[in-house]
């Protein structure tokens, strides 16, 4: 719940309209400590835009102790303390949900990254093979011509219509002119 009170402990804006103007400075926790007085004192010492935090225990509806947590800021020009207060379990539950979402996102990010790396490696090997294999074939053909008995009738096999294919074509043309 969000409420606003002044530094004397009077609600300016309460959760329920009938509580507006009510003085709550004397509210105590389950141990009898004046938690609102402590909150007011802590709020007045905050630097501008700083957020204060308070944890306290109150008796719940069934008499069980309930840990509550409050966050507050002090707006000095109007002497207001703006507060949000909830059971600590609500804050913890939200934090746990955020943490779970972060964990799931991290796992998903790792899986996607691993998949991208794996895909890149596969594509790299395919691309490397498609480049290296024709070069090795051309090297083997040139080696055969160079180490052979000077048979200038041998021709290199063209690997296709690419730069290497063009190199083979012009080498074969060169051999034809030498004959």
mmCIF file with all atom_site columns, C-alpha atoms in Angstrom:
data_model
loop_
_atom_site.group_PDB
_atom_site.id
_atom_site.type_symbol
_atom_site.label_atom_id
_atom_site.label_alt_id
_atom_site.label_comp_id
_atom_site.label_asym_id
_atom_site.label_entity_id
_atom_site.label_seq_id
_atom_site.pdbx_PDB_ins_code
_atom_site.Cartn_x
_atom_site.Cartn_y
_atom_site.Cartn_z
_atom_site.occupancy
_atom_site.B_iso_or_equiv
_atom_site.pdbx_formal_charge
_atom_site.auth_seq_id
_atom_site.auth_comp_id
_atom_site.auth_asym_id
_atom_site.auth_atom_id
_atom_site.pdbx_PDB_model_num
ATOM 1   C CA . UNK A 1 1   ? 0.000   0.000   0.000   1.00 0.00 ? 1   UNK A CA 1
ATOM 2   C CA . UNK A 1 2   ? 1.158   3.512   -0.780  1.00 0.00 ? 2   UNK A CA 1
ATOM 3   C CA . UNK A 1 3   ? 0.607   6.281   1.742   1.00 0.00 ? 3   UNK A CA 1
ATOM 4   C CA . UNK A 1 4   ? 1.822   9.807   2.386   1.00 0.00 ? 4   UNK A CA 1
ATOM 5   C CA . UNK A 1 5   ? 2.239   11.386  5.800   1.00 0.00 ? 5   UNK A CA 1
ATOM 6   C CA . UNK A 1 6   ? 3.839   14.520  7.138   1.00 0.00 ? 6   UNK A CA 1
ATOM 7   C CA . UNK A 1 7   ? 6.719   14.542  9.615   1.00 0.00 ? 7   UNK A CA 1
ATOM 8   C CA . UNK A 1 8   ? 4.321   14.817  12.567  1.00 0.00 ? 8   UNK A CA 1
ATOM 9   C CA . UNK A 1 9   ? 2.885   11.391  11.707  1.00 0.00 ? 9   UNK A CA 1
ATOM 10  C CA . UNK A 1 10  ? -0.410  12.575  10.199  1.00 0.00 ? 10  UNK A CA 1
ATOM 11  C CA . UNK A 1 11  ? -1.645  10.809  7.066   1.00 0.00 ? 11  UNK A CA 1
ATOM 12  C CA . UNK A 1 12  ? -1.969  13.220  4.157   1.00 0.00 ? 12  UNK A CA 1
ATOM 13  C CA . UNK A 1 13  ? -2.985  10.462  1.754   1.00 0.00 ? 13  UNK A CA 1
ATOM 14  C CA . UNK A 1 14  ? -4.010  7.170   3.326   1.00 0.00 ? 14  UNK A CA 1
ATOM 15  C CA . UNK A 1 15  ? -4.993  3.885   1.745   1.00 0.00 ? 15  UNK A CA 1
ATOM 16  C CA . UNK A 1 16  ? -8.545  4.419   2.984   1.00 0.00 ? 16  UNK A CA 1
ATOM 17  C CA . UNK A 1 17  ? -9.961  7.909   2.714   1.00 0.00 ? 17  UNK A CA 1
ATOM 18  C CA . UNK A 1 18  ? -11.353 7.944   6.263   1.00 0.00 ? 18  UNK A CA 1
ATOM 19  C CA . UNK A 1 19  ? -7.749  7.630   7.561   1.00 0.00 ? 19  UNK A CA 1
ATOM 20  C CA . UNK A 1 20  ? -6.677  10.914  5.960   1.00 0.00 ? 20  UNK A CA 1
ATOM 21  C CA . UNK A 1 21  ? -5.735  13.290  8.773   1.00 0.00 ? 21  UNK A CA 1
ATOM 22  C CA . UNK A 1 22  ? -5.218  10.416  11.238  1.00 0.00 ? 22  UNK A CA 1
ATOM 23  C CA . UNK A 1 23  ? -2.077  10.557  13.408  1.00 0.00 ? 23  UNK A CA 1
ATOM 24  C CA . UNK A 1 24  ? -0.193  7.246   13.196  1.00 0.00 ? 24  UNK A CA 1
ATOM 25  C CA . UNK A 1 25  ? 3.073   8.338   14.810  1.00 0.00 ? 25  UNK A CA 1
ATOM 26  C CA . UNK A 1 26  ? 2.360   6.173   17.844  1.00 0.00 ? 26  UNK A CA 1
ATOM 27  C CA . UNK A 1 27  ? 1.926   2.883   15.948  1.00 0.00 ? 27  UNK A CA 1
ATOM 28  C CA . UNK A 1 28  ? 4.043   0.116   17.431  1.00 0.00 ? 28  UNK A CA 1
ATOM 29  C CA . UNK A 1 29  ? 5.284   -3.203  16.136  1.00 0.00 ? 29  UNK A CA 1
ATOM 30  C CA . UNK A 1 30  ? 4.726   -6.634  17.691  1.00 0.00 ? 30  UNK A CA 1
ATOM 31  C CA . UNK A 1 31  ? 7.442   -5.903  20.268  1.00 0.00 ? 31  UNK A CA 1
ATOM 32  C CA . UNK A 1 32  ? 5.953   -2.542  21.246  1.00 0.00 ? 32  UNK A CA 1
ATOM 33  C CA . UNK A 1 33  ? 8.600   -0.447  19.418  1.00 0.00 ? 33  UNK A CA 1
ATOM 34  C CA . UNK A 1 34  ? 7.304   2.753   17.787  1.00 0.00 ? 34  UNK A CA 1
ATOM 35  C CA . UNK A 1 35  ? 8.120   1.888   14.190  1.00 0.00 ? 35  UNK A CA 1
ATOM 36  C CA . UNK A 1 36  ? 6.425   4.968   12.708  1.00 0.00 ? 36  UNK A CA 1
ATOM 37  C CA . UNK A 1 37  ? 8.487   7.299   14.901  1.00 0.00 ? 37  UNK A CA 1
ATOM 38  C CA . UNK A 1 38  ? 11.610  5.444   13.754  1.00 0.00 ? 38  UNK A CA 1
ATOM 39  C CA . UNK A 1 39  ? 10.497  5.747   10.116  1.00 0.00 ? 39  UNK A CA 1
ATOM 40  C CA . UNK A 1 40  ? 9.853   9.482   10.453  1.00 0.00 ? 40  UNK A CA 1
ATOM 41  C CA . UNK A 1 41  ? 13.270  10.025  12.055  1.00 0.00 ? 41  UNK A CA 1
ATOM 42  C CA . UNK A 1 42  ? 15.009  7.934   9.389   1.00 0.00 ? 42  UNK A CA 1
ATOM 43  C CA . UNK A 1 43  ? 13.139  9.683   6.547   1.00 0.00 ? 43  UNK A CA 1
ATOM 44  C CA . UNK A 1 44  ? 14.129  13.141  7.731   1.00 0.00 ? 44  UNK A CA 1
ATOM 45  C CA . UNK A 1 45  ? 17.822  12.182  7.605   1.00 0.00 ? 45  UNK A CA 1
ATOM 46  C CA . UNK A 1 46  ? 17.678  10.954  3.993   1.00 0.00 ? 46  UNK A CA 1
ATOM 47  C CA . UNK A 1 47  ? 19.432  12.918  1.295   1.00 0.00 ? 47  UNK A CA 1
ATOM 48  C CA . UNK A 1 48  ? 17.246  14.084  -1.612  1.00 0.00 ? 48  UNK A CA 1
ATOM 49  C CA . UNK A 1 49  ? 16.069  11.199  -3.835  1.00 0.00 ? 49  UNK A CA 1
ATOM 50  C CA . UNK A 1 50  ? 17.471  8.612   -1.409  1.00 0.00 ? 50  UNK A CA 1
ATOM 51  C CA . UNK A 1 51  ? 15.205  5.716   -0.508  1.00 0.00 ? 51  UNK A CA 1
ATOM 52  C CA . UNK A 1 52  ? 14.887  4.560   3.066   1.00 0.00 ? 52  UNK A CA 1
ATOM 53  C CA . UNK A 1 53  ? 14.118  1.014   4.133   1.00 0.00 ? 53  UNK A CA 1
ATOM 54  C CA . UNK A 1 54  ? 12.521  -0.346  7.273   1.00 0.00 ? 54  UNK A CA 1
ATOM 55  C CA . UNK A 1 55  ? 11.612  -3.832  8.371   1.00 0.00 ? 55  UNK A CA 1
ATOM 56  C CA . UNK A 1 56  ? 9.302   -4.510  11.289  1.00 0.00 ? 56  UNK A CA 1
ATOM 57  C CA . UNK A 1 57  ? 7.007   -7.197  12.657  1.00 0.00 ? 57  UNK A CA 1
ATOM 58  C CA . UNK A 1 58  ? 3.301   -6.749  13.318  1.00 0.00 ? 58  UNK A CA 1
ATOM 59  C CA . UNK A 1 59  ? 0.558   -9.065  14.511  1.00 0.00 ? 59  UNK A CA 1
ATOM 60  C CA . UNK A 1 60  ? -1.426  -10.443 11.596  1.00 0.00 ? 60  UNK A CA 1
ATOM 61  C CA . UNK A 1 61  ? -5.158  -11.011 11.407  1.00 0.00 ? 61  UNK A CA 1
ATOM 62  C CA . UNK A 1 62  ? -4.891  -14.412 13.113  1.00 0.00 ? 62  UNK A CA 1
ATOM 63  C CA . UNK A 1 63  ? -2.425  -13.234 15.765  1.00 0.00 ? 63  UNK A CA 1
ATOM 64  C CA . UNK A 1 64  ? 0.604   -14.587 13.915  1.00 0.00 ? 64  UNK A CA 1
ATOM 65  C CA . UNK A 1 65  ? 3.639   -12.362 13.478  1.00 0.00 ? 65  UNK A CA 1
ATOM 66  C CA . UNK A 1 66  ? 3.995   -10.906 10.006  1.00 0.00 ? 66  UNK A CA 1
ATOM 67  C CA . UNK A 1 67  ? 7.245   -9.336  8.834   1.00 0.00 ? 67  UNK A CA 1
ATOM 68  C CA . UNK A 1 68  ? 6.580   -6.178  6.864   1.00 0.00 ? 68  UNK A CA 1
ATOM 69  C CA . UNK A 1 69  ? 8.902   -4.031  4.854   1.00 0.00 ? 69  UNK A CA 1
ATOM 70  C CA . UNK A 1 70  ? 8.597   -0.370  3.977   1.00 0.00 ? 70  UNK A CA 1
ATOM 71  C CA . UNK A 1 71  ? 10.400  1.833   1.510   1.00 0.00 ? 71  UNK A CA 1
ATOM 72  C CA . UNK A 1 72  ? 10.112  5.577   1.824   1.00 0.00 ? 72  UNK A CA 1
ATOM 73  C CA . UNK A 1 73  ? 11.422  8.923   0.620   1.00 0.00 ? 73  UNK A CA 1
ATOM 74  C CA . UNK A 1 74  ? 11.280  12.327  2.234   1.00 0.00 ? 74  UNK A CA 1
ATOM 75  C CA . UNK A 1 75  ? 10.033  15.263  0.183   1.00 0.00 ? 75  UNK A CA 1
ATOM 76  C CA . UNK A 1 76  ? 11.337  18.186  2.263   1.00 0.00 ? 76  UNK A CA 1
ATOM 77  C CA . UNK A 1 77  ? 9.615   21.089  0.441   1.00 0.00 ? 77  UNK A CA 1
ATOM 78  C CA . UNK A 1 78  ? 6.225   19.776  1.527   1.00 0.00 ? 78  UNK A CA 1
ATOM 79  C CA . UNK A 1 79  ? 7.469   17.936  4.632   1.00 0.00 ? 79  UNK A CA 1
ATOM 80  C CA . UNK A 1 80  ? 5.973   14.709  3.264   1.00 0.00 ? 80  UNK A CA 1
ATOM 81  C CA . UNK A 1 81  ? 7.106   11.132  3.620   1.00 0.00 ? 81  UNK A CA 1
ATOM 82  C CA . UNK A 1 82  ? 5.945   9.000   0.702   1.00 0.00 ? 82  UNK A CA 1
ATOM 83  C CA . UNK A 1 83  ? 5.816   5.333   1.710   1.00 0.00 ? 83  UNK A CA 1
ATOM 84  C CA . UNK A 1 84  ? 5.121   1.944   0.213   1.00 0.00 ? 84  UNK A CA 1
ATOM 85  C CA . UNK A 1 85  ? 4.611   -0.923  2.612   1.00 0.00 ? 85  UNK A CA 1
ATOM 86  C CA . UNK A 1 86  ? 3.940   -4.629  2.140   1.00 0.00 ? 86  UNK A CA 1
ATOM 87  C CA . UNK A 1 87  ? 4.533   -8.003  3.700   1.00 0.00 ? 87  UNK A CA 1
ATOM 88  C CA . UNK A 1 88  ? 8.169   -8.953  3.231   1.00 0.00 ? 88  UNK A CA 1
ATOM 89  C CA . UNK A 1 89  ? 6.984   -12.170 1.586   1.00 0.00 ? 89  UNK A CA 1
ATOM 90  C CA . UNK A 1 90  ? 5.482   -10.068 -1.221  1.00 0.00 ? 90  UNK A CA 1
ATOM 91  C CA . UNK A 1 91  ? 8.804   -8.305  -1.833  1.00 0.00 ? 91  UNK A CA 1
ATOM 92  C CA . UNK A 1 92  ? 10.658  -11.617 -1.605  1.00 0.00 ? 92  UNK A CA 1
ATOM 93  C CA . UNK A 1 93  ? 8.222   -13.327 -3.961  1.00 0.00 ? 93  UNK A CA 1
ATOM 94  C CA . UNK A 1 94  ? 8.660   -10.592 -6.561  1.00 0.00 ? 94  UNK A CA 1
ATOM 95  C CA . UNK A 1 95  ? 12.447  -10.751 -6.203  1.00 0.00 ? 95  UNK A CA 1
ATOM 96  C CA . UNK A 1 96  ? 12.366  -14.530 -6.586  1.00 0.00 ? 96  UNK A CA 1
ATOM 97  C CA . UNK A 1 97  ? 10.233  -14.258 -9.725  1.00 0.00 ? 97  UNK A CA 1
ATOM 98  C CA . UNK A 1 98  ? 12.675  -11.740 -11.175 1.00 0.00 ? 98  UNK A CA 1
ATOM 99  C CA . UNK A 1 99  ? 15.591  -14.009 -10.240 1.00 0.00 ? 99  UNK A CA 1
ATOM 100 C CA . UNK A 1 100 ? 13.868  -17.026 -11.835 1.00 0.00 ? 100 UNK A CA 1
ATOM 101 C CA . UNK A 1 101 ? 13.220  -15.022 -15.001 1.00 0.00 ? 101 UNK A CA 1
ATOM 102 C CA . UNK A 1 102 ? 16.856  -13.919 -15.067 1.00 0.00 ? 102 UNK A CA 1
ATOM 103 C CA . UNK A 1 103 ? 18.008  -17.529 -14.667 1.00 0.00 ? 103 UNK A CA 1
ATOM 104 C CA . UNK A 1 104 ? 15.740  -18.693 -17.489 1.00 0.00 ? 104 UNK A CA 1
ATOM 105 C CA . UNK A 1 105 ? 16.937  -15.855 -19.708 1.00 0.00 ? 105 UNK A CA 1
ATOM 106 C CA . UNK A 1 106 ? 20.557  -16.719 -18.971 1.00 0.00 ? 106 UNK A CA 1
ATOM 107 C CA . UNK A 1 107 ? 19.992  -20.382 -19.807 1.00 0.00 ? 107 UNK A CA 1
ATOM 108 C CA . UNK A 1 108 ? 18.217  -19.428 -23.040 1.00 0.00 ? 108 UNK A CA 1
ATOM 109 C CA . UNK A 1 109 ? 20.993  -16.988 -23.953 1.00 0.00 ? 109 UNK A CA 1
ATOM 110 C CA . UNK A 1 110 ? 23.624  -19.684 -23.348 1.00 0.00 ? 110 UNK A CA 1
ATOM 111 C CA . UNK A 1 111 ? 21.705  -22.199 -25.472 1.00 0.00 ? 111 UNK A CA 1
ATOM 112 C CA . UNK A 1 112 ? 21.260  -19.731 -28.321 1.00 0.00 ? 112 UNK A CA 1
ATOM 113 C CA . UNK A 1 113 ? 24.942  -18.738 -28.101 1.00 0.00 ? 113 UNK A CA 1
ATOM 114 C CA . UNK A 1 114 ? 26.063  -22.379 -28.132 1.00 0.00 ? 114 UNK A CA 1
ATOM 115 C CA . UNK A 1 115 ? 23.798  -23.067 -31.106 1.00 0.00 ? 115 UNK A CA 1
ATOM 116 C CA . UNK A 1 116 ? 25.160  -20.042 -32.966 1.00 0.00 ? 116 UNK A CA 1
ATOM 117 C CA . UNK A 1 117 ? 28.757  -21.103 -32.276 1.00 0.00 ? 117 UNK A CA 1
ATOM 118 C CA . UNK A 1 118 ? 27.997  -24.672 -33.387 1.00 0.00 ? 118 UNK A CA 1
ATOM 119 C CA . UNK A 1 119 ? 26.273  -23.446 -36.545 1.00 0.00 ? 119 UNK A CA 1
ATOM 120 C CA . UNK A 1 120 ? 29.203  -21.136 -37.295 1.00 0.00 ? 120 UNK A CA 1
ATOM 121 C CA . UNK A 1 121 ? 31.693  -23.994 -36.899 1.00 0.00 ? 121 UNK A CA 1
ATOM 122 C CA . UNK A 1 122 ? 29.683  -26.254 -39.224 1.00 0.00 ? 122 UNK A CA 1
ATOM 123 C CA . UNK A 1 123 ? 29.355  -23.508 -41.842 1.00 0.00 ? 123 UNK A CA 1
ATOM 124 C CA . UNK A 1 124 ? 33.079  -22.732 -41.505 1.00 0.00 ? 124 UNK A CA 1
ATOM 125 C CA . UNK A 1 125 ? 34.039  -26.369 -42.136 1.00 0.00 ? 125 UNK A CA 1
ATOM 126 C CA . UNK A 1 126 ? 31.691  -26.581 -45.131 1.00 0.00 ? 126 UNK A CA 1
ATOM 127 C CA . UNK A 1 127 ? 33.021  -23.320 -46.569 1.00 0.00 ? 127 UNK A CA 1
ATOM 128 C CA . UNK A 1 128 ? 36.638  -24.273 -45.882 1.00 0.00 ? 128 UNK A CA 1
ATOM 129 C CA . UNK A 1 129 ? 36.100  -27.629 -47.581 1.00 0.00 ? 129 UNK A CA 1
ATOM 130 C CA . UNK A 1 130 ? 34.511  -26.009 -50.623 1.00 0.00 ? 130 UNK A CA 1
ATOM 131 C CA . UNK A 1 131 ? 37.521  -23.709 -50.956 1.00 0.00 ? 131 UNK A CA 1
ATOM 132 C CA . UNK A 1 132 ? 40.381  -26.030 -49.978 1.00 0.00 ? 132 UNK A CA 1
ATOM 133 C CA . UNK A 1 133 ? 39.287  -29.099 -51.980 1.00 0.00 ? 133 UNK A CA 1
ATOM 134 C CA . UNK A 1 134 ? 39.416  -27.383 -55.416 1.00 0.00 ? 134 UNK A CA 1
ATOM 135 C CA . UNK A 1 135 ? 42.740  -25.741 -54.516 1.00 0.00 ? 135 UNK A CA 1
ATOM 136 C CA . UNK A 1 136 ? 44.189  -29.118 -53.521 1.00 0.00 ? 136 UNK A CA 1
ATOM 137 C CA . UNK A 1 137 ? 42.919  -30.597 -56.809 1.00 0.00 ? 137 UNK A CA 1
ATOM 138 C CA . UNK A 1 138 ? 44.603  -27.781 -58.768 1.00 0.00 ? 138 UNK A CA 1
ATOM 139 C CA . UNK A 1 139 ? 47.836  -28.218 -56.801 1.00 0.00 ? 139 UNK A CA 1
ATOM 140 C CA . UNK A 1 140 ? 47.789  -31.972 -57.484 1.00 0.00 ? 140 UNK A CA 1
ATOM 141 C CA . UNK A 1 141 ? 47.267  -31.320 -61.206 1.00 0.00 ? 141 UNK A CA 1
ATOM 142 C CA . UNK A 1 142 ? 50.085  -28.773 -61.351 1.00 0.00 ? 142 UNK A CA 1
ATOM 143 C CA . UNK A 1 143 ? 52.355  -31.133 -59.416 1.00 0.00 ? 143 UNK A CA 1
ATOM 144 C CA . UNK A 1 144 ? 51.540  -33.942 -61.863 1.00 0.00 ? 144 UNK A CA 1
ATOM 145 C CA . UNK A 1 145 ? 52.440  -31.708 -64.819 1.00 0.00 ? 145 UNK A CA 1
ATOM 146 C CA . UNK A 1 146 ? 55.619  -30.459 -63.110 1.00 0.00 ? 146 UNK A CA 1
ATOM 147 C CA . UNK A 1 147 ? 56.888  -33.837 -61.876 1.00 0.00 ? 147 UNK A CA 1
ATOM 148 C CA . UNK A 1 148 ? 55.751  -35.826 -64.873 1.00 0.00 ? 148 UNK A CA 1
ATOM 149 C CA . UNK A 1 149 ? 57.790  -36.456 -67.959 1.00 0.00 ? 149 UNK A CA 1
ATOM 150 C CA . UNK A 1 150 ? 57.015  -33.044 -69.328 1.00 0.00 ? 150 UNK A CA 1
ATOM 151 C CA . UNK A 1 151 ? 53.730  -34.211 -70.847 1.00 0.00 ? 151 UNK A CA 1
ATOM 152 C CA . UNK A 1 152 ? 52.185  -30.922 -71.897 1.00 0.00 ? 152 UNK A CA 1
ATOM 153 C CA . UNK A 1 153 ? 49.074  -32.663 -73.166 1.00 0.00 ? 153 UNK A CA 1
ATOM 154 C CA . UNK A 1 154 ? 47.755  -33.127 -69.629 1.00 0.00 ? 154 UNK A CA 1
ATOM 155 C CA . UNK A 1 155 ? 45.156  -30.650 -68.575 1.00 0.00 ? 155 UNK A CA 1
ATOM 156 C CA . UNK A 1 156 ? 43.878  -29.614 -65.168 1.00 0.00 ? 156 UNK A CA 1
ATOM 157 C CA . UNK A 1 157 ? 40.282  -30.366 -64.250 1.00 0.00 ? 157 UNK A CA 1
ATOM 158 C CA . UNK A 1 158 ? 38.265  -27.174 -63.863 1.00 0.00 ? 158 UNK A CA 1
ATOM 159 C CA . UNK A 1 159 ? 36.600  -27.051 -60.426 1.00 0.00 ? 159 UNK A CA 1
ATOM 160 C CA . UNK A 1 160 ? 33.779  -24.808 -61.608 1.00 0.00 ? 160 UNK A CA 1
ATOM 161 C CA . UNK A 1 161 ? 32.919  -21.259 -62.516 1.00 0.00 ? 161 UNK A CA 1
ATOM 162 C CA . UNK A 1 162 ? 34.869  -19.362 -59.896 1.00 0.00 ? 162 UNK A CA 1
ATOM 163 C CA . UNK A 1 163 ? 38.263  -17.721 -59.544 1.00 0.00 ? 163 UNK A CA 1
ATOM 164 C CA . UNK A 1 164 ? 40.035  -21.063 -59.255 1.00 0.00 ? 164 UNK A CA 1
ATOM 165 C CA . UNK A 1 165 ? 38.185  -22.353 -62.324 1.00 0.00 ? 165 UNK A CA 1
ATOM 166 C CA . UNK A 1 166 ? 39.350  -19.290 -64.210 1.00 0.00 ? 166 UNK A CA 1
ATOM 167 C CA . UNK A 1 167 ? 42.957  -19.892 -63.069 1.00 0.00 ? 167 UNK A CA 1
ATOM 168 C CA . UNK A 1 168 ? 42.758  -23.512 -64.320 1.00 0.00 ? 168 UNK A CA 1
ATOM 169 C CA . UNK A 1 169 ? 41.242  -22.342 -67.622 1.00 0.00 ? 169 UNK A CA 1
ATOM 170 C CA . UNK A 1 170 ? 44.057  -19.880 -68.273 1.00 0.00 ? 170 UNK A CA 1
ATOM 171 C CA . UNK A 1 171 ? 46.719  -22.382 -67.195 1.00 0.00 ? 171 UNK A CA 1
ATOM 172 C CA . UNK A 1 172 ? 45.277  -24.922 -69.639 1.00 0.00 ? 172 UNK A CA 1
ATOM 173 C CA . UNK A 1 173 ? 45.228  -22.202 -72.335 1.00 0.00 ? 173 UNK A CA 1
ATOM 174 C CA . UNK A 1 174 ? 48.894  -21.480 -71.566 1.00 0.00 ? 174 UNK A CA 1
ATOM 175 C CA . UNK A 1 175 ? 49.754  -25.173 -71.957 1.00 0.00 ? 175 UNK A CA 1
ATOM 176 C CA . UNK A 1 176 ? 47.944  -25.262 -75.311 1.00 0.00 ? 176 UNK A CA 1
ATOM 177 C CA . UNK A 1 177 ? 50.025  -22.343 -76.576 1.00 0.00 ? 177 UNK A CA 1
ATOM 178 C CA . UNK A 1 178 ? 53.235  -24.058 -75.452 1.00 0.00 ? 178 UNK A CA 1
ATOM 179 C CA . UNK A 1 179 ? 52.452  -27.141 -77.589 1.00 0.00 ? 179 UNK A CA 1
#
